[in-house]
């Protein structure tokens, strides 16, 4: 995490901006006298606005940020209204899961809105919010989003000079062949399993299992990627719980040191998100422990329960991707490799035409596309190259394929 390349210090600046935006949201909520429940909901909304909104232009980012309440407020109302009706609440939660994943078919905006909707339902369970608190939570969330937007688009507009990195578009498909549709069913089944088993483990903190399953499915495209992410989720949670026992529990929710540590966790969460999923989950786990300390319910048994629910969520994700409309690592990898090879062919053809004197031939766009595709191939091959992979023959072949593609690109 610390030695990963950071061109133009983009991760460093984005992480510092996140601390500023979320800190401003928390300060405004405190000055207005909002309850701790509303303040935490607002801080989470600001974090999500700065973390998940990744449209390719500043204008589209602003529009997506403005649309977040249109998704979040109805979900908050639904979750609070169903607080005392477990069966209806669980059914509604799974519907939010399905819709949130399915929305990814509409690109970065659909992804951000889907995540925000899910997390608002999750936050209602985390905070045990009831309808009587909704108006104050609405006000806190709206102010937090305004603070995050002000910092992002006015105070520190990083994206105006360094736009977000583009991503390779997934292959075109329809019906269940479409990745987002298939994953919506997988995530709904996986979260259903996690919810059922999580409630058996703890009828009060079951939502941690569902949250674990949800986040494992973010930015994964195959069975192997999902399993590796689940493993990394457990590793990050275990180390985060160990840190929580050493740091969060002894504090007993003391406001000043807790606020400093929360800021450090927010910075670490944003700074590590790209290079290391395990480190990101470490900071998320410590942050959750600190919030529980502020709420006055933190104790070692609660952190142990967090680990149990994480294991339940990871197991639910693993079972779902193995049984429900599975996409094997080979299938996903083969599709990306074929696209990369075709792009290599187009690059070579355009370069040859340019060298032959055709001024209209320009290989630069193809080169940029090839870099994106090679990055996606690396992500797809990661499960085979992971240290826990027992498939030594396939691991060796994956290294050869990646080296050959890099040679082609050079």
Steps between C-alpha positions, in 0.01 A plus 500: 500500500775746595735433208240468223543760223300819549533710181458872570428405864138445398423245772664719764301808397173309467547348846576836660197652329280221635610577856424869440155434347385248760648707784310806377176300484551372856585849628188655344282224644653555846454879486134456405444273797407187308485171688792259478286265289430773244863615503629149427249460216616832357866408528434173318313686225793739452743208489295321236462816290877544492583129465250355252423785257742443213341628180736589214429875513462755779154599375378141514652458845305803623176363353556160662572662837178702470304181425621313810217627729240394240611141562611523862202676659231251387723210606554660842125543542432141393763355734384708797132417440577126492724510805254301712395257225791257445357295211390804298828677583708204382304472175539873436874481572547222243299700247732797560799267452367373166413847370830644622706243311277506192542879482868451413393437141468880470867558568667707775180690581297182544778353712517805730122521544475125563770510767344805665158338514640182653708686758208715609301184577808354672555818704141490625566153643841604636353803678165338591327805352124533540247720312506769771867569417455523124464878466824566687680225308375649173630841600837359606541296180402793279744734677775239486452453124507878456825522699656214301395662173636840605838353588514282188381749239598839648761482775721223358390410143765236429309343210503821296870448434529124542183326377420151633677211335283342229402135529459236233135444412379142555405294195153574363236243595129459568283323754677272746815522288534863610742516790294741711180295463674176590675661797175654626354150541823371653517788750133465598539126566831549681360778719194286571723218624711742703189658650349166602818364658595841640173520689569159651837627620360829630146630462629853574816532285406281201544788257881471516475169313288661228736797475798268461332310218396818320848653497661174388293522181614855417741510202518122456419315180576131557487227761875528564491877549213468746675229703826696519314814607320301770836372628641853506188622678553249780872587527423873524230438760721280718782755507254787547342325799844448654569871461156581640572298813823695550369845408122539489401299810733683746374841379142430620368749242702800623402770246829680425734202445221309324452788255874504420505124442184519287674756278804271469274207408320704234836603353626141506177368347526732200878468465503120501184436296683470167810296583375279785147380576619334823644825634182685405289251698745532791426873520126444452498252791691732733270787398191292579645413840563866578142588401366227727714653775337839442159334514597342834456136404856388422648200680731211397207263449352737243823494298505120516142498372611729215753236396239224513260700285779577252574129466129433446482767229810373322365144508166617359677672210714193431198267492300732276769547234560126495133405451301797365576576133876455553759671280827308518835676517592337167191640325554854626875494436466356151261777394733777619808337345325472164406868513858594591642295212258657255603843625869408452416411139326833442791690661751326274288563191457870577871539578597326173271730303648805670857384429399444137406868472127502577456821703141406589614187685537566874585209732480716816131429582559128452803515729292665771233231457765228519628633833147482641450146372835382637404640840174305485684182398724537805194533726342195338820293538553609862315197649736262317808696609389538862726325759209288630422359154573124496499484117876510438482405132240763421693753710810446289303526178330820620843658560610399149185647343541829687868525406417432134229767496738751660758418230234559232410834653864613516 
